[in-house]
Amino acid sequence: TLLTLCILVVSLLMNGLRQIFRRYTKIVQYLIRMRKLRKKNTKKLVSRDLKMEKRESRREAKALAAAQLDQSIEKELLDRLKKGTYGDIYNIHKDVFEKLVDEDEEEEEEEESEFVEDFDESDLEDIEDYALEMEMETTGSSRKKVKITE
């Protein structure tokens, strides 16, 4: 009986030791996995503030609408100014006036520009001769023709 009691106690202790050893190995494995994860660069999850995002998107939409309204008003006023709706007296900002003048100059430059195809050196000589003839006609003097070589 004493022997069976000792065997029973030893078996209980062994079962307890096995459970303790299993728990210990689980904890060690957990710590090893944690070290590996720390070494590995993983993406960090960041929470989004949806309320702030919605608020910002509404503000952006309102700002875009206001900017489009301002641009349409400015365009309408410039069109009226070009048509002469307001007469001869203008009281407009300097920046707007310069912008309007620049646009008119660009349009005039586009109309005046003339494109020429590729030309040879003989064409260059013809142009120089023509320029000299025009200069002689306008100044009324008789100058000698001089060939310019490069």
PDB file of C-alpha atoms in Angstrom:
ATOM      1  CA  THR A   1       0.000   0.000   0.000  1.00  0.00           C
ATOM      2  CA  LEU A   2       2.797   2.360   0.830  1.00  0.00           C
ATOM      3  CA  LEU A   3       4.461   1.495  -2.407  1.00  0.00           C
ATOM      4  CA  THR A   4       1.308   2.165  -4.407  1.00  0.00           C
ATOM      5  CA  LEU A   5       0.873   5.421  -2.599  1.00  0.00           C
ATOM      6  CA  CYS A   6       4.427   6.456  -3.462  1.00  0.00           C
ATOM      7  CA  ILE A   7       3.884   5.472  -7.106  1.00  0.00           C
ATOM      8  CA  LEU A   8       0.673   7.465  -7.179  1.00  0.00           C
ATOM      9  CA  VAL A   9       2.381  10.564  -5.721  1.00  0.00           C
ATOM     10  CA  VAL A  10       5.309  10.238  -8.120  1.00  0.00           C
ATOM     11  CA  SER A  11       2.959   9.848 -11.102  1.00  0.00           C
ATOM     12  CA  LEU A  12       1.007  12.941 -10.029  1.00  0.00           C
ATOM     13  CA  LEU A  13       4.243  14.879  -9.663  1.00  0.00           C
ATOM     14  CA  MET A  14       5.430  13.677 -13.064  1.00  0.00           C
ATOM     15  CA  ASN A  15       2.166  14.759 -14.689  1.00  0.00           C
ATOM     16  CA  GLY A  16       2.496  18.128 -12.982  1.00  0.00           C
ATOM     17  CA  LEU A  17       6.111  18.432 -14.109  1.00  0.00           C
ATOM     18  CA  ARG A  18       5.124  17.566 -17.676  1.00  0.00           C
ATOM     19  CA  GLN A  19       2.461  20.281 -17.660  1.00  0.00           C
ATOM     20  CA  ILE A  20       4.911  22.795 -16.219  1.00  0.00           C
ATOM     21  CA  PHE A  21       7.514  21.829 -18.827  1.00  0.00           C
ATOM     22  CA  ARG A  22       4.932  22.169 -21.636  1.00  0.00           C
ATOM     23  CA  ARG A  23       3.942  25.627 -20.393  1.00  0.00           C
ATOM     24  CA  TYR A  24       7.607  26.590 -20.197  1.00  0.00           C
ATOM     25  CA  THR A  25       8.282  25.479 -23.788  1.00  0.00           C
ATOM     26  CA  LYS A  26       5.216  27.376 -25.037  1.00  0.00           C
ATOM     27  CA  ILE A  27       6.430  30.578 -23.351  1.00  0.00           C
ATOM     28  CA  VAL A  28       9.955  30.145 -24.788  1.00  0.00           C
ATOM     29  CA  GLN A  29       8.582  29.573 -28.277  1.00  0.00           C
ATOM     30  CA  TYR A  30       6.352  32.639 -27.900  1.00  0.00           C
ATOM     31  CA  LEU A  31       9.343  34.775 -26.926  1.00  0.00           C
ATOM     32  CA  ILE A  32      11.373  33.444 -29.886  1.00  0.00           C
ATOM     33  CA  ARG A  33       8.544  34.332 -32.282  1.00  0.00           C
ATOM     34  CA  MET A  34       8.314  37.829 -30.760  1.00  0.00           C
ATOM     35  CA  ARG A  35      12.061  38.410 -31.288  1.00  0.00           C
ATOM     36  CA  LYS A  36      11.773  37.297 -34.928  1.00  0.00           C
ATOM     37  CA  LEU A  37       8.814  39.605 -35.522  1.00  0.00           C
ATOM     38  CA  ARG A  38      10.663  42.545 -33.981  1.00  0.00           C
ATOM     39  CA  LYS A  39      13.643  41.963 -36.276  1.00  0.00           C
ATOM     40  CA  LYS A  40      11.407  41.679 -39.310  1.00  0.00           C
ATOM     41  CA  ASN A  41      10.158  45.005 -40.680  1.00  0.00           C
ATOM     42  CA  THR A  42       6.419  44.743 -40.691  1.00  0.00           C
ATOM     43  CA  LYS A  43       3.828  47.282 -41.660  1.00  0.00           C
ATOM     44  CA  LYS A  44       2.432  49.184 -38.783  1.00  0.00           C
ATOM     45  CA  LEU A  45      -1.318  49.581 -38.682  1.00  0.00           C
ATOM     46  CA  VAL A  46      -2.461  53.142 -38.224  1.00  0.00           C
ATOM     47  CA  SER A  47      -6.026  54.070 -37.511  1.00  0.00           C
ATOM     48  CA  ARG A  48      -7.755  56.617 -39.733  1.00  0.00           C
ATOM     49  CA  ASP A  49      -9.903  59.382 -38.422  1.00  0.00           C
ATOM     50  CA  LEU A  50     -12.886  59.122 -40.767  1.00  0.00           C
ATOM     51  CA  LYS A  51     -14.629  62.085 -39.214  1.00  0.00           C
ATOM     52  CA  MET A  52     -11.674  64.390 -39.990  1.00  0.00           C
ATOM     53  CA  GLU A  53     -11.323  62.973 -43.516  1.00  0.00           C
ATOM     54  CA  LYS A  54     -14.980  63.640 -44.278  1.00  0.00           C
ATOM     55  CA  ARG A  55     -14.700  67.153 -42.874  1.00  0.00           C
ATOM     56  CA  GLU A  56     -11.611  67.892 -44.983  1.00  0.00           C
ATOM     57  CA  SER A  57     -13.206  66.498 -48.146  1.00  0.00           C
ATOM     58  CA  ARG A  58     -16.285  68.710 -47.617  1.00  0.00           C
ATOM     59  CA  ARG A  59     -14.057  71.752 -47.120  1.00  0.00           C
ATOM     60  CA  GLU A  60     -12.097  70.952 -50.292  1.00  0.00           C
ATOM     61  CA  ALA A  61     -15.311  70.581 -52.299  1.00  0.00           C
ATOM     62  CA  LYS A  62     -16.594  73.932 -51.037  1.00  0.00           C
ATOM     63  CA  ALA A  63     -13.266  75.627 -51.810  1.00  0.00           C
ATOM     64  CA  LEU A  64     -13.263  74.216 -55.355  1.00  0.00           C
ATOM     65  CA  ALA A  65     -16.817  75.424 -55.911  1.00  0.00           C
ATOM     66  CA  ALA A  66     -15.890  78.907 -54.671  1.00  0.00           C
ATOM     67  CA  ALA A  67     -12.795  78.995 -56.910  1.00  0.00           C
ATOM     68  CA  GLN A  68     -14.836  77.968 -59.961  1.00  0.00           C
ATOM     69  CA  LEU A  69     -17.377  80.663 -59.152  1.00  0.00           C
ATOM     70  CA  ASP A  70     -14.624  83.293 -58.866  1.00  0.00           C
ATOM     71  CA  GLN A  71     -13.091  82.175 -62.170  1.00  0.00           C
ATOM     72  CA  SER A  72     -16.423  82.260 -63.987  1.00  0.00           C
ATOM     73  CA  ILE A  73     -17.174  85.766 -62.662  1.00  0.00           C
ATOM     74  CA  GLU A  74     -13.718  86.988 -63.680  1.00  0.00           C
ATOM     75  CA  LYS A  75     -14.099  85.469 -67.141  1.00  0.00           C
ATOM     76  CA  GLU A  76     -17.526  87.075 -67.617  1.00  0.00           C
ATOM     77  CA  LEU A  77     -16.235  90.488 -66.553  1.00  0.00           C
ATOM     78  CA  LEU A  78     -13.243  90.230 -68.893  1.00  0.00           C
ATOM     79  CA  ASP A  79     -15.532  89.256 -71.778  1.00  0.00           C
ATOM     80  CA  ARG A  80     -17.734  92.279 -71.064  1.00  0.00           C
ATOM     81  CA  LEU A  81     -14.625  94.465 -70.864  1.00  0.00           C
ATOM     82  CA  LYS A  82     -13.452  93.223 -74.260  1.00  0.00           C
ATOM     83  CA  LYS A  83     -16.873  93.822 -75.815  1.00  0.00           C
ATOM     84  CA  GLY A  84     -16.936  97.360 -74.454  1.00  0.00           C
ATOM     85  CA  THR A  85     -20.076  96.963 -72.370  1.00  0.00           C
ATOM     86  CA  TYR A  86     -18.864  99.401 -69.710  1.00  0.00           C
ATOM     87  CA  GLY A  87     -17.695 102.167 -72.035  1.00  0.00           C
ATOM     88  CA  ASP A  88     -14.353 103.938 -71.823  1.00  0.00           C
ATOM     89  CA  ILE A  89     -13.936 104.283 -68.056  1.00  0.00           C
ATOM     90  CA  TYR A  90     -12.317 101.296 -66.335  1.00  0.00           C
ATOM     91  CA  ASN A  91     -11.498 100.815 -62.703  1.00  0.00           C
ATOM     92  CA  ILE A  92      -9.869  97.388 -62.629  1.00  0.00           C
ATOM     93  CA  HIS A  93      -6.938  95.905 -60.771  1.00  0.00           C
ATOM     94  CA  LYS A  94      -3.504  96.318 -62.314  1.00  0.00           C
ATOM     95  CA  ASP A  95      -2.869  92.555 -62.328  1.00  0.00           C
ATOM     96  CA  VAL A  96      -6.074  91.813 -64.217  1.00  0.00           C
ATOM     97  CA  PHE A  97      -5.341  94.573 -66.715  1.00  0.00           C
ATOM     98  CA  GLU A  98      -1.811  93.259 -67.359  1.00  0.00           C
ATOM     99  CA  LYS A  99      -3.173  89.740 -67.771  1.00  0.00           C
ATOM    100  CA  LEU A 100      -5.689  91.003 -70.343  1.00  0.00           C
ATOM    101  CA  VAL A 101      -2.995  92.921 -72.228  1.00  0.00           C
ATOM    102  CA  ASP A 102      -0.682  89.877 -72.224  1.00  0.00           C
ATOM    103  CA  GLU A 103      -3.450  87.704 -73.685  1.00  0.00           C
ATOM    104  CA  ASP A 104      -4.052  90.245 -76.469  1.00  0.00           C
ATOM    105  CA  GLU A 105      -0.312  90.408 -77.255  1.00  0.00           C
ATOM    106  CA  GLU A 106      -0.086  86.619 -77.421  1.00  0.00           C
ATOM    107  CA  GLU A 107      -3.010  86.513 -79.854  1.00  0.00           C
ATOM    108  CA  GLU A 108      -1.354  89.144 -82.057  1.00  0.00           C
ATOM    109  CA  GLU A 109       1.967  87.271 -82.012  1.00  0.00           C
ATOM    110  CA  GLU A 110       0.231  84.059 -83.049  1.00  0.00           C
ATOM    111  CA  GLU A 111      -1.414  85.845 -85.979  1.00  0.00           C
ATOM    112  CA  GLU A 112       1.834  87.509 -87.116  1.00  0.00           C
ATOM    113  CA  SER A 113       4.099  84.454 -86.899  1.00  0.00           C
ATOM    114  CA  GLU A 114       4.942  82.853 -90.229  1.00  0.00           C
ATOM    115  CA  PHE A 115       6.693  79.539 -90.541  1.00  0.00           C
ATOM    116  CA  VAL A 116       9.360  78.897 -93.194  1.00  0.00           C
ATOM    117  CA  GLU A 117      10.535  75.535 -94.449  1.00  0.00           C
ATOM    118  CA  ASP A 118      14.134  74.408 -94.206  1.00  0.00           C
ATOM    119  CA  PHE A 119      16.426  76.477 -96.443  1.00  0.00           C
ATOM    120  CA  ASP A 120      19.949  76.212 -97.921  1.00  0.00           C
ATOM    121  CA  GLU A 121      22.892  78.651 -97.820  1.00  0.00           C
ATOM    122  CA  SER A 122      21.835  79.985-101.231  1.00  0.00           C
ATOM    123  CA  ASP A 123      18.514  80.999 -99.673  1.00  0.00           C
ATOM    124  CA  LEU A 124      20.447  82.807 -96.940  1.00  0.00           C
ATOM    125  CA  GLU A 125      22.386  84.775 -99.585  1.00  0.00           C
ATOM    126  CA  ASP A 126      19.119  85.704-101.310  1.00  0.00           C
ATOM    127  CA  ILE A 127      17.713  86.959 -98.021  1.00  0.00           C
ATOM    128  CA  GLU A 128      20.847  89.035 -97.343  1.00  0.00           C
ATOM    129  CA  ASP A 129      20.693  90.523-100.882  1.00  0.00           C
ATOM    130  CA  TYR A 130      17.030  91.373-100.424  1.00  0.00           C
ATOM    131  CA  ALA A 131      17.727  92.990 -97.028  1.00  0.00           C
ATOM    132  CA  LEU A 132      20.507  95.125 -98.538  1.00  0.00           C
ATOM    133  CA  GLU A 133      18.256  96.212-101.428  1.00  0.00           C
ATOM    134  CA  MET A 134      15.471  97.175 -99.023  1.00  0.00           C
ATOM    135  CA  GLU A 135      17.947  99.125 -96.910  1.00  0.00           C
ATOM    136  CA  MET A 136      19.212 101.013 -99.974  1.00  0.00           C
ATOM    137  CA  GLU A 137      15.672 101.870-101.035  1.00  0.00           C
ATOM    138  CA  THR A 138      14.702 103.179 -97.608  1.00  0.00           C
ATOM    139  CA  THR A 139      17.886 105.200 -96.989  1.00  0.00           C
ATOM    140  CA  GLY A 140      18.278 106.399-100.583  1.00  0.00           C
ATOM    141  CA  SER A 141      22.043 105.872-100.561  1.00  0.00           C
ATOM    142  CA  SER A 142      24.086 103.738-102.891  1.00  0.00           C
ATOM    143  CA  ARG A 143      26.117 101.336-100.877  1.00  0.00           C
ATOM    144  CA  LYS A 144      28.206  98.528-102.253  1.00  0.00           C
ATOM    145  CA  LYS A 145      27.004  95.001-101.759  1.00  0.00           C
ATOM    146  CA  VAL A 146      29.225  93.130 -99.361  1.00  0.00           C
ATOM    147  CA  LYS A 147      29.084  89.370 -99.097  1.00  0.00           C
ATOM    148  CA  ILE A 148      29.129  88.158 -95.537  1.00  0.00           C
ATOM    149  CA  THR A 149      30.790  84.827 -94.962  1.00  0.00           C
ATOM    150  CA  GLU A 150      30.726  82.843 -91.804  1.00  0.00           C
TER     151      GLU A 150
END
